[in-house]
Each structure stands twice: as structure tokens, then as C-alpha cells.
């Protein structure tokens, strides 16, 4: 097994995750099987309880794990399916060690960070690597070198390097080379962060420098000299509009040759799939332009809807169109007055997932507007539930219909199922990850998917209340997808509408740059027709 460990210096948010995902892609294109692991040094067990304001989107894996959004980048770039063991946190490691201590498994020893915590970390990394059957295991250590939290992890990989074969271990350090106002590229922050790394006994083999523009040769030379790496191993990673260009940028800088040499790898195959995809993306940026409104909460915008943004991009690439998103604050749609001014320049309306009452009525107003004005609509999870409420109120005449998550109501059309009521531990009743969805024949959903059964990822607690299904369906609305038992509603559509589709699941979590989720693709197609 070969290992590539990616660390970060200077500051967070440099795109370490995308750098690692890109390295994975580059090696995959050369014929290697890759397994990625993300280490998050926070004490939370997982990202499930974390505030999306602070941490961006909570990404959901097929097995239901709620993880850091970098795992989304890995899945999309490397085209792999990951599970909970691919995200290791301090919380997971310490609880395992403490549990073992309580069982007496340390036989009376003093339990310490070294060796007990570090052993646990090493065992977990190796366990995932070996079980995956991959050739190369990529490990990203979250945070910045020098953080107290990441110390045990850096120590663990230091030990691992000594234990593994010399040609099987490679360190990549991602840093920042800022510009001064005089347009000079400064290397000092990089020098300092590599120094911090070396104090911990780690010597990077490759330094990836985030920068505004490609590094000048003399700047590379300087970094090479101060940081003890070859000049060719100093790689520029200049800013780019499109993250999917990053593998090509790193490739151009010669990162692959360097990795292959150090790890003694030979090219197994040549695959240009990624380049072709990027080429299509460039072409689609000159394609037909459409605008889609996304109705959410400002504070949550951008990173909290990362997978949705990516899924839109993937669908746009396939359709060779350019999509502009117009973010609309749900609260703003709650006041008196028409909504025309918000939506008159868009061809489609998307209501994404969400939690809590703030902005919910504004989102319902947006859904009503899309339905009444025949604007293509896509609702996801919370967006699906709110579409059910809108239909109940305005078509089925259940005036106070609501979700019991949002308010007390005589008509809880969205509610907890009977069996969920007793379990009230936070997070305990969430329906997470892959579940089968059965699609009714002769529906839009069937046309969209071209299949009768699909598997999609979920993250929700509430359900359509079975007591109201018949009432809601007596109008123009159809539930065209359910779970295996037929109790849980999964898809809603309006046959007479140009395109009105909402899903209880999150198709965006399975999107790939060259395989967009069918509902996104069909939605954008409808938007293009509306143009
Ligand atoms: N708040 C809703 C629920 O818990 C929807 C969740 C979501 O959109 N992810 O069921």
C-alpha cells in the first residue's frame, strides 16, 4: 500500500480538499485504484450536529454518515463511493480509546496520546486502506499545521512513515504564497509553515503553493532551497474560476511525474476522460444562458448548498448551457406585495433542503408562485415538504396545513411517523443515507429517471403524513415515488405543469461531473425550454 498524506499550512480554506481530490483524480487517470480518508481534528464525532454557517454543507454518504464536505469533493473528483470510515475525527478516535480503557483492554497501563491514541489513528488509517483493496491511500489532515488539535494525527503519520517502506510514503504540503501590493510573491509564510512541519519530524516531498498567478521561477527556487525540496516539487496552484480545472493545472505543473517517481509507480493506463469533461465545461460556458433562483437563507448560502451548486454545474455541462444562480433570501418573500420582481428574470425556481421555521413561509410563497405561473420548479427535501404544504393549503383547501416541525396545526400534513415519536434523542430519528425509491409508471419521475427503482441519499426526520395523502392527491398533485412499503412519499409532481418535481431525497449527493442527477438535468432542460 502506498500512502500520500496532505497537510496544510498558513491558513485554512486554501483548498486542500480540492488539491487532494485532484491528486486522486490524476492517479486514477493513470490506472490506479485510490482510497481517500479525511481526518477532521475536531472533537465532534461527526458533522451531523455542526452548524452549516460555520462549517459549510453537511455531506451525506450512502451509508448515512454525515460528514465533512471535502468527502463530497473526493466522491465527485475520484468517482468513488465512500462510507463513514473514510472520515476520522478526534471524537471517533478518543471515544474508541476511552471505551477500550473502560473495558480494561489496556491491562492497567497508563493510557496516553502516544502510543495509544496514535496507535488507534494508525490502525484506522491502515484498516480503511487495506479493506478498500486500493493501490494508493490518500489522507488529508484537516486544519493547519501548528494547531493543537492536529498534533496526534501528525505524530501518527510520522510514525507510519518510519514503519512503512520508504518508497511507499509521500507528503504533500499545501501553503499560500501571497502577493504584496507591489505584486511581489512572498515565500515567508510557506517557509514558516514548512519549518513548523519539520519541527514535528515531517519533511514535505511536494509543496503545492496556492497563489493568484503561477509562481515565478525564482520564487520556486527560493521555496525549494529554504524548504529542502527539489524545485520541480514546488507546484503552483493558481486561482481558477472552475475547480474542475485543478487536476489539469496540477498536471501541467508536473506533479504527477514527481509523485510517480517518489512512489515508484508506473503508468498503468492513459485516460483522458477528465480533460474531455473540462473541455465540455469550457464549451458550455459559452452556451445558452439560463438563470435559476435558489430560495434559501443568506447566512447559509454558498457553502451550505455546495452539492446543489455542483449538481447544477454538472447538469449544465451535459446540456451545454450556462447557468447563473440568483440567491433569494426566503424572508424577503414573506412581506406583502407581489413576487414578480424577484422572479421575472429567472427561468426556474429551486427550493433546497433546510430546517426550522425561519423563511419557511417565504419558501412556500415561492413554490406557489412557481406553480401558479408555470415556472419550472425543483424542490429538494425541505423543498419537497413545503411543496406538499403548499398543495395542501392552496389546492386541497386545508387552510392551516403545516409541518409539525414548524408549528402546531390541526393539519400536520408533514409529521413524524408513529414509530418515530418515542425516540426523541436529537438526531436519533433522522432517516439517513441510501434508500430505494419506487417510481410509479407513466409519470414525469419515470421519464426523468428512465427507471422504476432508484437508490438515493436521504437526510430528513419528517415525512408526508399518511392520513393526508389521499386528500392531497385528489387535486392536481401526484406522489410519483414512494419507499418500498408505500408508506413514505418520496417524489411529488404536477402533471399539468411544464415542470414541477420535488423529492424527499437529495439527488445532489450522487452527482458527478459527467453524470448529473436526472432531476437536475430534467429541471434545467425545462428551464431552457422556458427561455
Ligand atoms: N427539516 C426537514 C426534516 O427534518 C427537512 C430536512 C432537510 O431538508 N434536509 O425532515
Coordinates of C-alpha atoms and ligand atoms in Angstrom, one line a residue:
X1 CA 0.0 0.0 0.0
X2 CA 1.2 3.5 -0.9
X3 CA 0.3 6.5 1.2
X4 CA 0.0 10.2 0.3
X5 CA -0.5 12.5 3.2
X6 CA -1.8 16.0 2.5
X7 CA -1.2 18.7 5.2
X8 CA -1.9 22.4 5.1
X9 CA -0.1 25.5 6.3
X10 CA -0.5 29.2 6.7
X11 CA -4.3 29.3 7.0
X12 CA -7.4 27.2 6.4
X13 CA -9.6 27.5 3.4
X14 CA -6.7 27.1 0.9
X15 CA -8.5 24.3 -1.0
X16 CA -6.6 21.3 0.5
X17 CA -9.6 19.1 -0.1
X18 CA -9.7 20.0 -3.8
X19 CA -5.9 19.6 -4.1
X20 CA -6.2 16.1 -2.7
X21 CA -9.2 15.2 -4.7
X22 CA -7.3 16.4 -7.8
X23 CA -4.2 14.3 -7.0
X24 CA -6.6 11.4 -6.6
X25 CA -8.1 12.0 -10.0
X26 CA -4.7 12.4 -11.6
X27 CA -3.6 9.0 -10.3
X28 CA -6.9 7.4 -11.1
X29 CA -6.5 8.5 -14.7
X30 CA -3.1 6.7 -14.7
X31 CA -4.9 3.5 -13.8
X32 CA -4.6 3.3 -10.0
X33 CA -7.3 2.5 -7.5
X34 CA -7.4 5.2 -4.9
X35 CA -8.9 5.4 -1.5
X36 CA -9.3 8.8 0.3
X37 CA -9.5 9.5 4.0
X38 CA -10.3 12.8 5.6
X39 CA -9.1 13.5 9.1
X40 CA -11.0 16.2 10.9
X41 CA -9.2 17.1 14.2
X42 CA -12.4 18.5 15.9
X43 CA -13.8 16.7 18.9
X44 CA -17.3 16.2 17.3
X45 CA -17.9 12.6 16.4
X46 CA -19.3 13.7 13.0
X47 CA -20.5 16.7 11.1
X48 CA -24.2 15.9 11.8
X49 CA -24.6 18.3 14.6
X50 CA -22.5 21.0 13.1
X51 CA -23.7 24.4 12.2
X52 CA -23.6 24.8 8.4
X53 CA -22.8 28.6 8.9
X54 CA -19.5 27.7 10.3
X55 CA -18.7 24.5 8.6
X56 CA -20.5 24.6 5.2
X57 CA -22.7 21.8 4.0
X58 CA -23.2 18.6 5.9
X59 CA -22.5 16.0 3.2
X60 CA -24.3 12.6 3.4
X61 CA -22.8 9.3 2.3
X62 CA -24.6 6.2 1.1
X63 CA -24.3 4.5 4.5
X64 CA -25.9 7.5 6.2
X65 CA -22.7 9.1 7.6
X66 CA -22.9 12.9 7.9
X67 CA -19.5 14.1 7.0
X68 CA -17.3 17.0 6.1
X69 CA -18.0 18.5 2.6
X70 CA -14.5 17.5 1.4
X71 CA -15.8 14.0 1.1
X72 CA -18.1 15.3 -1.5
X73 CA -15.1 16.6 -3.5
X74 CA -13.5 13.2 -3.2
X75 CA -16.5 11.4 -4.4
X76 CA -17.0 13.8 -7.3
X77 CA -13.4 14.0 -8.4
X78 CA -12.4 10.4 -7.9
X79 CA -15.8 8.9 -8.8
X80 CA -15.8 6.7 -5.7
X81 CA -18.5 5.8 -3.1
X82 CA -17.3 6.4 0.4
X83 CA -18.6 5.3 3.8
X84 CA -18.3 6.6 7.4
X85 CA -14.9 5.0 8.0
X86 CA -13.4 7.5 5.5
X87 CA -13.9 10.4 7.8
X88 CA -11.9 10.1 11.0
X89 CA -12.4 12.7 13.8
X90 CA -10.7 13.2 17.1
X91 CA -14.2 12.4 18.6
X92 CA -14.2 9.0 17.0
X93 CA -10.6 8.2 18.0
X94 CA -10.9 9.3 21.6
X95 CA -14.2 7.6 22.2
X96 CA -12.8 4.3 20.9
X97 CA -9.7 4.6 23.1
X98 CA -11.8 5.5 26.2
X99 CA -14.2 2.7 25.5
X100 CA -11.3 0.2 25.3
X101 CA -9.8 1.6 28.5
X102 CA -13.2 1.1 30.3
X103 CA -13.2 -2.5 29.2
X104 CA -9.8 -3.0 30.7
X105 CA -8.2 -3.7 27.4
X106 CA -5.1 -1.7 28.2
X107 CA -4.3 -4.1 31.0
X108 CA -3.7 -1.4 33.6
X109 CA -1.3 0.7 31.5
X110 CA -1.4 4.5 31.7
X111 CA -3.4 5.4 28.6
X112 CA -1.6 8.2 26.7
X113 CA -1.7 10.1 23.4
X114 CA 1.5 8.3 22.4
X115 CA 1.2 5.4 21.9
X116 CA -2.5 4.6 22.5
X117 CA -4.2 7.4 20.6
X118 CA -1.6 7.4 17.8
X119 CA -1.9 3.6 17.5
X120 CA -5.7 3.9 17.2
X121 CA -5.2 6.5 14.4
X122 CA -2.7 4.4 12.5
X123 CA -4.9 1.3 12.9
X124 CA -7.9 3.1 11.5
X125 CA -6.0 4.6 8.5
X126 CA -4.5 1.2 7.7
X127 CA -7.7 -0.6 8.2
X128 CA -9.6 1.6 5.7
X129 CA -6.7 1.4 3.2
X130 CA -6.4 -2.4 3.3
X131 CA -10.1 -3.1 3.3
X132 CA -10.6 -0.9 0.2
X133 CA -8.2 -3.0 -1.9
X134 CA -6.8 0.2 -3.3
X135 CA -3.3 0.8 -4.5
X136 CA -2.9 4.2 -3.0
X137 CA -4.4 5.7 0.1
X138 CA -4.7 9.5 0.2
X139 CA -5.0 11.0 3.7
X140 CA -6.0 14.7 4.2
X141 CA -5.3 16.1 7.6
X142 CA -7.7 18.9 8.3
X143 CA -6.8 22.1 9.9
X144 CA -3.4 23.9 9.8
X145 CA 0.0 22.6 10.9
X146 CA 0.6 24.0 14.3
X147 CA -3.0 23.6 15.6
X148 CA -3.0 21.8 18.9
X149 CA -5.9 19.5 17.7
X150 CA -4.0 18.1 14.7
X151 CA -0.8 17.1 16.7
X152 CA -1.8 13.5 17.4
X153 CA -2.6 12.9 13.8
X154 CA 0.6 14.4 12.5
X155 CA 2.5 12.3 15.0
X156 CA 0.7 9.2 13.9
X157 CA 1.6 9.7 10.2
X158 CA 5.2 10.5 11.2
X159 CA 5.4 7.1 12.9
X160 CA 3.7 5.4 10.0
X161 CA 6.3 6.8 7.6
X162 CA 9.0 5.1 9.6
X163 CA 7.1 1.8 9.7
X164 CA 6.3 1.7 6.0
X165 CA 8.7 1.2 3.2
X166 CA 10.5 4.4 2.2
X167 CA 9.0 4.4 -1.3
X168 CA 5.5 4.0 -0.1
X169 CA 5.1 7.3 1.7
X170 CA 4.8 10.8 0.3
X171 CA 3.9 14.1 2.0
X172 CA 2.3 17.0 0.2
X173 CA 2.0 20.3 1.9
X174 CA -0.4 22.9 0.7
X175 CA 0.5 26.5 1.5
X176 CA -0.2 30.1 0.4
X177 CA 2.1 32.4 -1.5
X178 CA 0.5 35.9 -1.1
X179 CA 1.1 38.9 -3.3
X180 CA 2.2 42.2 -1.8
X181 CA 0.8 45.4 -3.1
X182 CA 4.0 45.7 -5.1
X183 CA 2.9 42.4 -6.9
X184 CA 5.8 40.5 -5.3
X185 CA 5.2 36.9 -4.4
X186 CA 6.2 36.3 -0.8
X187 CA 7.6 33.0 0.3
X188 CA 8.0 33.6 4.0
X189 CA 4.6 32.2 5.2
X190 CA 5.5 29.0 3.3
X191 CA 8.9 28.8 4.8
X192 CA 7.4 29.2 8.3
X193 CA 4.8 26.6 7.8
X194 CA 7.3 24.1 6.4
X195 CA 9.5 24.9 9.4
X196 CA 6.6 24.1 11.7
X197 CA 6.1 20.8 9.9
X198 CA 9.8 19.9 10.1
X199 CA 9.8 20.6 13.8
X200 CA 7.3 17.8 14.1
X201 CA 9.6 15.5 12.2
X202 CA 7.8 15.7 8.8
X203 CA 9.5 16.7 5.6
X204 CA 7.3 17.5 2.7
X205 CA 8.1 15.9 -0.6
X206 CA 5.9 18.2 -2.6
X207 CA 4.8 21.8 -1.8
X208 CA 1.7 23.0 -3.5
X209 CA 1.5 26.7 -3.4
X210 CA -1.8 28.5 -3.7
X211 CA -1.3 31.8 -5.4
X212 CA -3.1 34.3 -7.5
X213 CA -0.8 33.6 -10.5
X214 CA 1.6 30.9 -11.4
X215 CA 4.8 31.2 -9.3
X216 CA 7.8 32.8 -10.9
X217 CA 10.9 30.5 -11.4
X218 CA 13.0 32.4 -8.8
X219 CA 10.2 32.1 -6.3
X220 CA 10.1 28.4 -6.8
X221 CA 13.8 28.2 -6.4
X222 CA 13.7 30.1 -3.2
X223 CA 11.0 27.9 -1.7
X224 CA 12.9 24.8 -2.8
X225 CA 16.1 26.0 -1.1
X226 CA 14.5 27.0 2.2
X227 CA 12.2 24.1 2.4
X228 CA 14.6 21.3 1.3
X229 CA 12.6 20.1 -1.7
X230 CA 13.5 19.9 -5.4
X231 CA 12.5 22.9 -7.4
X232 CA 10.3 20.7 -9.6
X233 CA 8.5 19.7 -6.5
X234 CA 7.3 23.2 -5.8
X235 CA 4.0 23.3 -7.6
X236 CA 1.9 26.4 -8.4
X237 CA -1.8 26.1 -7.9
X238 CA -3.1 29.5 -9.2
X239 CA -6.6 30.6 -8.6
X240 CA -9.1 29.3 -11.1
X241 CA -12.8 30.0 -11.8
X242 CA -13.6 26.4 -12.1
X243 CA -12.4 23.8 -9.5
X244 CA -12.6 21.1 -12.1
X245 CA -9.6 22.7 -13.9
X246 CA -7.4 22.0 -10.9
X247 CA -6.3 18.4 -11.8
X248 CA -5.3 19.8 -15.2
X249 CA -3.4 22.7 -13.7
X250 CA -1.5 20.4 -11.3
X251 CA -0.8 18.0 -14.1
X252 CA 0.6 20.9 -16.2
X253 CA 2.9 21.7 -13.3
X254 CA 4.3 18.2 -13.4
X255 CA 3.0 17.0 -10.0
X256 CA 2.3 13.5 -11.4
X257 CA 5.8 12.8 -12.6
X258 CA 7.1 13.7 -9.1
X259 CA 4.6 11.5 -7.3
X260 CA 5.2 8.6 -9.6
X261 CA 8.9 8.9 -9.2
X262 CA 8.9 9.0 -5.4
X263 CA 6.4 6.2 -5.0
X264 CA 8.0 4.2 -7.8
X265 CA 4.8 3.9 -9.8
X266 CA 4.4 3.2 -13.5
X267 CA 1.7 4.5 -15.6
X268 CA -0.8 1.6 -16.0
X269 CA -3.2 3.3 -18.4
X270 CA -3.9 6.7 -20.1
X271 CA -7.3 8.1 -19.7
X272 CA -8.4 11.5 -21.0
X273 CA -12.0 11.4 -19.7
X274 CA -11.4 14.3 -17.3
X275 CA -9.9 16.5 -19.9
X276 CA -12.8 15.9 -22.2
X277 CA -15.2 16.8 -19.4
X278 CA -13.3 20.0 -18.7
X279 CA -13.4 20.8 -22.4
X280 CA -17.2 20.4 -22.4
X281 CA -17.4 22.7 -19.4
X282 CA -15.4 25.4 -21.2
X283 CA -17.7 25.0 -24.2
X284 CA -20.9 25.1 -22.1
X285 CA -19.7 28.4 -20.6
X286 CA -20.4 29.9 -24.0
X287 CA -23.7 28.1 -24.3
X288 CA -27.3 29.3 -23.8
X289 CA -27.6 31.2 -20.6
X290 CA -30.3 30.5 -18.1
X291 CA -31.0 31.9 -14.6
X292 CA -32.2 29.8 -11.7
X293 CA -33.5 31.2 -8.4
X294 CA -32.4 29.4 -5.3
X295 CA -34.6 30.4 -2.3
X296 CA -32.7 29.9 1.0
X297 CA -31.3 31.8 3.9
X298 CA -28.5 34.2 3.3
X299 CA -26.4 33.1 6.2
X300 CA -26.4 29.6 4.9
X301 CA -25.9 30.4 1.2
X302 CA -23.0 29.3 -0.9
X303 CA -21.1 26.7 1.0
X304 CA -24.1 25.2 2.7
X305 CA -25.6 24.3 -0.7
X306 CA -22.3 23.2 -2.2
X307 CA -23.5 19.9 -3.6
X308 CA -26.5 21.6 -5.2
X309 CA -24.3 24.1 -6.9
X310 CA -22.1 21.4 -8.1
X311 CA -25.0 19.3 -9.4
X312 CA -26.3 22.3 -11.3
X313 CA -22.8 22.7 -12.9
X314 CA -22.7 19.0 -13.8
X315 CA -26.1 19.2 -15.4
X316 CA -25.2 22.4 -17.3
X317 CA -22.1 20.8 -18.7
X318 CA -24.1 17.9 -20.1
X319 CA -26.7 20.3 -21.6
X320 CA -24.1 22.7 -22.8
X321 CA -25.7 25.7 -21.2
X322 CA -24.5 28.3 -18.7
X323 CA -26.5 28.6 -15.5
X324 CA -26.4 31.6 -13.3
X325 CA -27.9 31.2 -9.9
X326 CA -29.8 34.0 -8.3
X327 CA -29.8 33.6 -4.5
X328 CA -33.0 34.8 -2.9
X329 CA -33.5 35.3 0.8
X330 CA -36.6 33.4 1.8
X331 CA -37.5 36.0 4.4
X332 CA -37.8 38.7 1.7
X333 CA -40.7 36.7 0.1
X334 CA -42.9 36.9 3.2
X335 CA -43.9 40.6 3.0
X336 CA -46.9 41.9 1.3
X337 CA -46.7 42.7 -2.5
X338 CA -46.1 40.5 -5.5
X339 CA -43.2 38.3 -6.2
X340 CA -42.8 39.3 -9.8
X341 CA -39.9 41.5 -9.2
X342 CA -38.0 38.6 -7.6
X343 CA -38.7 36.0 -10.3
X344 CA -39.2 37.9 -13.5
X345 CA -35.7 37.4 -14.7
X346 CA -35.4 33.6 -13.9
X347 CA -36.4 30.5 -15.8
X348 CA -36.6 28.2 -12.9
X349 CA -37.0 28.1 -9.1
X350 CA -35.3 25.7 -6.8
X351 CA -36.1 25.3 -3.1
X352 CA -33.4 23.4 -1.3
X353 CA -33.2 21.4 1.9
X354 CA -33.5 23.2 5.2
X355 CA -34.5 23.1 8.8
X356 CA -36.6 25.3 11.1
X357 CA -39.4 27.9 10.7
X358 CA -37.5 31.0 9.6
X359 CA -38.0 31.6 6.0
X360 CA -40.4 28.7 5.6
X361 CA -43.4 30.8 4.6
X362 CA -41.3 32.7 2.1
X363 CA -40.3 29.4 0.5
X364 CA -43.9 28.3 0.4
X365 CA -44.8 31.6 -1.4
X366 CA -42.0 30.9 -3.9
X367 CA -43.4 27.4 -4.6
X368 CA -47.0 28.8 -5.0
X369 CA -45.6 31.4 -7.4
X370 CA -43.8 28.7 -9.5
X371 CA -46.9 26.5 -9.6
X372 CA -49.3 29.3 -10.5
X373 CA -47.0 30.9 -13.0
X374 CA -45.9 27.7 -14.6
X375 CA -42.2 28.3 -13.9
X376 CA -40.1 25.1 -13.7
X377 CA -39.7 24.1 -10.1
X378 CA -37.4 21.7 -8.3
X379 CA -37.9 21.0 -4.6
X380 CA -35.4 19.1 -2.5
X381 CA -36.1 17.6 0.9
X382 CA -37.5 20.5 2.9
X383 CA -38.4 22.0 -0.6
X384 CA -40.4 18.8 -1.2
X385 CA -42.1 19.0 2.2
X386 CA -43.0 22.7 1.7
X387 CA -44.4 21.8 -1.8
X388 CA -46.7 19.3 0.0
X389 CA -47.8 22.0 2.4
X390 CA -48.4 24.5 -0.4
X391 CA -50.5 21.9 -2.3
X392 CA -52.5 21.0 0.9
X393 CA -53.3 24.7 1.6
X394 CA -54.0 26.0 -1.8
X395 CA -55.3 23.0 -3.8
X396 CA -56.7 20.6 -1.2
X397 CA -58.2 23.5 0.8
X398 CA -56.6 22.6 4.1
X399 CA -56.0 26.2 5.1
X400 CA -53.8 25.7 8.2
X401 CA -51.8 22.8 6.8
X402 CA -48.2 22.8 8.0
X403 CA -45.4 20.7 9.2
X404 CA -45.3 19.8 12.9
X405 CA -41.6 20.7 12.7
X406 CA -42.7 24.3 12.1
X407 CA -45.9 24.9 14.1
X408 CA -48.8 23.5 15.9
X409 CA -51.5 22.8 13.4
X410 CA -54.8 21.0 13.1
X411 CA -53.5 19.6 9.7
X412 CA -50.0 18.3 10.2
X413 CA -49.5 17.2 6.6
X414 CA -45.8 16.8 7.3
X415 CA -45.3 14.9 10.5
X416 CA -43.3 12.3 12.4
X417 CA -44.5 8.8 11.7
X418 CA -46.0 6.9 14.6
X419 CA -42.9 4.8 15.2
X420 CA -40.6 7.9 15.3
X421 CA -42.5 9.7 18.1
X422 CA -41.0 7.9 21.1
X423 CA -37.4 8.4 20.1
X424 CA -36.7 12.0 20.8
X425 CA -32.9 12.0 21.2
X426 CA -31.6 14.7 18.9
X427 CA -30.5 13.1 15.6
X428 CA -31.8 9.7 16.7
X429 CA -34.7 9.6 14.3
X430 CA -33.1 11.1 11.2
X431 CA -33.5 8.9 8.1
X432 CA -30.1 9.0 6.6
X433 CA -28.3 7.7 3.5
X434 CA -29.3 5.4 0.7
X435 CA -32.9 4.1 0.4
X436 CA -34.7 2.7 -2.5
X437 CA -37.3 4.8 -4.2
X438 CA -40.0 3.1 -6.2
X439 CA -41.3 5.1 -9.1
X440 CA -44.8 5.0 -10.5
X441 CA -45.3 4.3 -14.2
X442 CA -46.4 6.9 -16.7
X443 CA -45.2 9.8 -14.6
X444 CA -42.7 12.6 -15.0
X445 CA -40.5 10.9 -12.4
X446 CA -40.3 7.8 -14.6
X447 CA -39.5 9.9 -17.6
X448 CA -36.8 11.7 -15.7
X449 CA -35.1 8.6 -14.3
X450 CA -36.0 6.1 -17.1
X451 CA -36.2 3.5 -14.3
X452 CA -38.8 2.1 -11.9
X453 CA -36.4 1.8 -8.9
X454 CA -33.6 4.1 -7.9
X455 CA -31.4 4.5 -4.8
X456 CA -30.9 8.0 -3.5
X457 CA -29.4 9.6 -0.4
X458 CA -31.7 11.0 2.4
X459 CA -31.4 13.3 5.3
X460 CA -34.7 14.1 7.0
X461 CA -36.7 13.5 10.1
X462 CA -40.3 14.3 8.9
X463 CA -42.5 12.6 6.4
X464 CA -45.7 13.2 4.5
X465 CA -48.4 12.3 6.9
X466 CA -50.1 9.1 5.5
X467 CA -53.5 10.3 6.8
X468 CA -53.5 13.2 4.3
X469 CA -52.1 11.5 1.1
X470 CA -55.5 10.9 -0.4
X471 CA -56.7 14.5 0.2
X472 CA -53.6 16.0 -1.3
X473 CA -53.6 13.7 -4.3
X474 CA -57.3 14.5 -5.1
X475 CA -56.1 17.7 -6.7
X476 CA -53.5 18.2 -9.4
X477 CA -50.7 16.7 -7.4
X478 CA -49.3 13.2 -7.7
X479 CA -47.0 11.3 -5.5
X480 CA -45.0 9.5 -8.1
X481 CA -42.4 7.9 -5.9
X482 CA -42.5 6.1 -2.6
X483 CA -40.4 3.8 -0.4
X484 CA -40.7 0.0 -0.7
X485 CA -43.6 -0.2 1.7
X486 CA -45.6 2.6 0.0
X487 CA -45.9 4.4 3.4
X488 CA -43.2 7.1 2.8
X489 CA -43.7 9.5 0.0
X490 CA -40.5 10.3 -2.0
X491 CA -41.5 12.3 -5.1
X492 CA -44.2 14.8 -5.9
X493 CA -45.1 16.2 -9.2
X494 CA -47.8 18.1 -11.0
X495 CA -48.6 16.6 -14.4
X496 CA -50.3 19.7 -15.9
X497 CA -47.3 21.9 -15.1
X498 CA -44.4 22.4 -17.5
X499 CA -42.1 21.0 -14.8
X500 CA -42.9 20.7 -11.2
X501 CA -40.9 18.0 -9.4
X502 CA -39.9 17.7 -5.7
X503 CA -38.0 14.9 -4.0
X504 CA -37.8 13.9 -0.3
X505 CA -34.3 12.7 -1.0
X506 CA -31.2 14.6 -2.1
X507 CA -30.2 13.7 -5.7
X508 CA -27.3 16.2 -5.5
X509 CA -25.3 13.9 -3.2
X510 CA -24.8 11.4 -6.0
X511 CA -23.9 13.9 -8.7
X512 CA -20.7 13.5 -10.7
X513 CA -19.1 16.0 -13.2
X514 CA -20.0 13.7 -16.1
X515 CA -23.1 12.1 -14.5
X516 CA -25.6 14.8 -13.4
X517 CA -28.6 13.7 -11.3
X518 CA -31.6 13.1 -13.5
X519 CA -33.9 15.5 -11.7
X520 CA -31.3 18.4 -12.1
X521 CA -30.8 17.7 -15.7
X522 CA -34.6 17.5 -16.4
X523 CA -35.2 20.7 -14.4
X524 CA -32.6 22.6 -16.4
X525 CA -33.9 21.2 -19.7
X526 CA -37.3 22.6 -18.7
X527 CA -35.7 26.0 -17.8
X528 CA -34.1 26.0 -21.3
X529 CA -37.5 25.4 -22.9
X530 CA -38.9 28.3 -20.9
X531 CA -36.3 30.7 -22.3
Ligands
LIG1 N1 -36.4 19.7 8.2 C1 -36.9 18.6 7.4 C2 -36.8 17.3 8.1 O1 -36.2 17.2 9.1 C3 -36.1 18.6 6.1 C4 -34.7 18.2 6.2 C5 -33.8 18.6 5.0 O2 -34.2 19.4 4.2 N2 -32.7 18.0 4.9 O3 -37.5 16.4 7.7

